[in-house]
Short mmCIF file of the C-alpha atoms (twelve columns), coordinates in Angstrom:
data_MODEL
# 
_entry.id   MODEL 
# 
loop_
_atom_site.group_PDB 
_atom_site.id 
_atom_site.type_symbol 
_atom_site.label_atom_id 
_atom_site.label_alt_id 
_atom_site.label_comp_id 
_atom_site.label_asym_id 
_atom_site.label_seq_id 
_atom_site.Cartn_x 
_atom_site.Cartn_y 
_atom_site.Cartn_z 
_atom_site.pdbx_PDB_model_num 
ATOM 1  C CA . MET A 1  -157.681 -21.925 -90.126  1 
ATOM 2  C CA . GLU A 2  -156.264 -21.310 -93.595  1 
ATOM 3  C CA . TYR A 3  -158.737 -21.334 -96.636  1 
ATOM 4  C CA . ILE A 4  -159.163 -24.636 -98.444  1 
ATOM 5  C CA . PRO A 5  -160.223 -23.666 -101.944 1 
ATOM 6  C CA . LYS A 6  -162.956 -25.507 -103.439 1 
ATOM 7  C CA . VAL A 7  -163.890 -25.107 -107.117 1 
ATOM 8  C CA . LEU A 8  -167.744 -24.429 -107.770 1 
ATOM 9  C CA . GLN A 9  -167.725 -24.126 -111.297 1 
ATOM 10 C CA . ALA A 10 -165.103 -24.864 -114.096 1 
ATOM 11 C CA . VAL A 11 -165.649 -23.394 -117.674 1 
ATOM 12 C CA . ALA A 12 -163.427 -23.974 -120.761 1 
ATOM 13 C CA . GLY A 13 -162.165 -20.876 -122.126 1 
ATOM 14 C CA . GLU A 14 -160.401 -20.529 -125.615 1 
ATOM 15 C CA . ASP A 15 -156.882 -21.980 -126.227 1 
ATOM 16 C CA . PHE A 16 -157.023 -24.571 -123.317 1 
ATOM 17 C CA . THR A 17 -157.824 -22.207 -120.520 1 
ATOM 18 C CA . ILE A 18 -160.184 -22.570 -117.582 1 
ATOM 19 C CA . TYR A 19 -162.266 -20.132 -115.920 1 
ATOM 20 C CA . LEU A 20 -162.325 -21.317 -112.361 1 
ATOM 21 C CA . TYR A 21 -165.035 -20.067 -109.686 1 
ATOM 22 C CA . PHE A 22 -163.835 -20.649 -106.126 1 
ATOM 23 C CA . SER A 23 -165.988 -20.978 -102.863 1 
ATOM 24 C CA . ASP A 24 -164.221 -17.563 -101.632 1 
ATOM 25 C CA . GLY A 25 -165.869 -15.728 -104.738 1 
ATOM 26 C CA . SER A 26 -162.583 -15.662 -106.742 1 
ATOM 27 C CA . VAL A 27 -162.360 -16.347 -110.422 1 
ATOM 28 C CA . ARG A 28 -159.374 -17.450 -112.047 1 
ATOM 29 C CA . LEU A 29 -158.165 -18.070 -115.378 1 
ATOM 30 C CA . TYR A 30 -155.795 -21.003 -115.672 1 
ATOM 31 C CA . ASP A 31 -153.605 -22.012 -118.733 1 
ATOM 32 C CA . ALA A 32 -153.846 -25.642 -118.907 1 
ATOM 33 C CA . LYS A 33 -151.397 -25.882 -121.923 1 
ATOM 34 C CA . PRO A 34 -148.169 -26.521 -119.793 1 
ATOM 35 C CA . LEU A 35 -150.272 -29.301 -118.185 1 
ATOM 36 C CA . LEU A 36 -151.203 -30.889 -121.361 1 
ATOM 37 C CA . GLN A 37 -147.707 -30.914 -122.799 1 
ATOM 38 C CA . GLN A 38 -146.597 -33.432 -120.211 1 
ATOM 39 C CA . GLY A 39 -148.637 -36.066 -122.029 1 
ATOM 40 C CA . GLY A 40 -149.288 -39.394 -120.294 1 
ATOM 41 C CA . VAL A 41 -152.816 -39.215 -118.352 1 
ATOM 42 C CA . PHE A 42 -153.144 -35.731 -120.084 1 
ATOM 43 C CA . GLU A 43 -152.844 -36.663 -123.550 1 
ATOM 44 C CA . PRO A 44 -156.665 -37.125 -124.313 1 
ATOM 45 C CA . MET A 45 -157.455 -33.591 -123.183 1 
ATOM 46 C CA . ARG A 46 -155.052 -32.298 -126.093 1 
ATOM 47 C CA . ASP A 47 -158.116 -32.807 -128.115 1 
ATOM 48 C CA . PRO A 48 -160.081 -29.500 -127.801 1 
ATOM 49 C CA . ASP A 49 -163.609 -31.110 -127.959 1 
ATOM 50 C CA . TYR A 50 -162.354 -33.548 -125.377 1 
ATOM 51 C CA . PHE A 51 -160.903 -30.826 -123.098 1 
ATOM 52 C CA . ARG A 52 -164.052 -28.674 -123.395 1 
ATOM 53 C CA . ASP A 53 -166.832 -31.496 -123.225 1 
ATOM 54 C CA . ARG A 54 -165.376 -33.399 -120.342 1 
ATOM 55 C CA . LEU A 55 -164.299 -30.686 -118.324 1 
ATOM 56 C CA . THR A 56 -166.596 -30.561 -115.004 1 
ATOM 57 C CA . VAL A 57 -166.257 -30.401 -111.111 1 
ATOM 58 C CA . LEU A 58 -165.681 -33.634 -109.293 1 
ATOM 59 C CA . ASN A 59 -163.920 -33.787 -105.864 1 
ATOM 60 C CA . ASP A 60 -164.275 -30.042 -105.457 1 
ATOM 61 C CA . THR A 61 -161.870 -29.319 -108.187 1 
ATOM 62 C CA . ALA A 62 -161.922 -29.163 -111.960 1 
ATOM 63 C CA . ALA A 63 -161.777 -32.428 -113.620 1 
ATOM 64 C CA . TRP A 64 -162.201 -34.302 -116.849 1 
ATOM 65 C CA . ASP A 65 -164.909 -37.080 -116.527 1 
ATOM 66 C CA . VAL A 66 -163.062 -39.929 -118.207 1 
ATOM 67 C CA . SER A 67 -165.816 -42.576 -118.250 1 
ATOM 68 C CA . GLY A 68 -168.488 -40.025 -118.948 1 
ATOM 69 C CA . ASP A 69 -170.718 -40.928 -116.058 1 
ATOM 70 C CA . MET A 70 -169.490 -38.353 -113.509 1 
ATOM 71 C CA . ASP A 71 -167.534 -41.004 -111.363 1 
ATOM 72 C CA . PRO A 72 -165.471 -39.180 -108.915 1 
ATOM 73 C CA . CYS A 73 -163.074 -42.161 -109.044 1 
ATOM 74 C CA . ASN A 74 -162.797 -42.309 -112.532 1 
ATOM 75 C CA . CYS A 75 -161.461 -38.734 -113.706 1 
ATOM 76 C CA . ILE A 76 -158.449 -36.758 -114.046 1 
ATOM 77 C CA . ASP A 77 -158.099 -33.732 -111.602 1 
ATOM 78 C CA . LEU A 78 -155.638 -31.718 -109.814 1 
ATOM 79 C CA . ASP A 79 -155.713 -30.610 -106.295 1 
ATOM 80 C CA . PRO A 80 -157.650 -27.438 -106.079 1 
ATOM 81 C CA . VAL A 81 -154.833 -25.819 -104.051 1 
ATOM 82 C CA . SER A 82 -152.642 -26.179 -107.270 1 
ATOM 83 C CA . TYR A 83 -155.089 -24.353 -109.328 1 
ATOM 84 C CA . TYR A 84 -155.621 -21.711 -106.628 1 
ATOM 85 C CA . THR A 85 -151.996 -20.950 -106.080 1 
ATOM 86 C CA . SER A 86 -150.655 -21.508 -109.389 1 
ATOM 87 C CA . PRO A 87 -148.374 -18.563 -110.549 1 
ATOM 88 C CA . SER A 88 -150.094 -18.831 -114.073 1 
ATOM 89 C CA . PRO A 89 -153.658 -17.767 -113.142 1 
ATOM 90 C CA . ARG A 90 -155.098 -14.547 -113.347 1 
ATOM 91 C CA . ASP A 91 -157.355 -13.438 -110.614 1 
ATOM 92 C CA . TYR A 92 -160.664 -11.766 -111.291 1 
ATOM 93 C CA . ALA A 93 -161.882 -11.348 -107.908 1 
ATOM 94 C CA . ALA A 94 -163.256 -7.816  -107.095 1 
ATOM 95 C CA . SER A 95 -161.071 -5.982  -104.665 1 
# 
């Protein structure tokens, strides 16, 4: 069976980056700036405070808590596979 990534922890870094800690022990740095440039539902996250303060883990992936009550149905999230396989992240896993 192929590994299905699960995000265990998401920590906001500098300049709209996210450190993602996965269930397989890997740690990746994801650059969210291209995502934020899309606007739309991502527009509120362009505010550095919102980006940092609302970032959490919901639905086994990095998410932004829209309502502030940790409702997994009221968040902005991406499939964890897209974070895990994105060409932009740097993998910090030990070899």
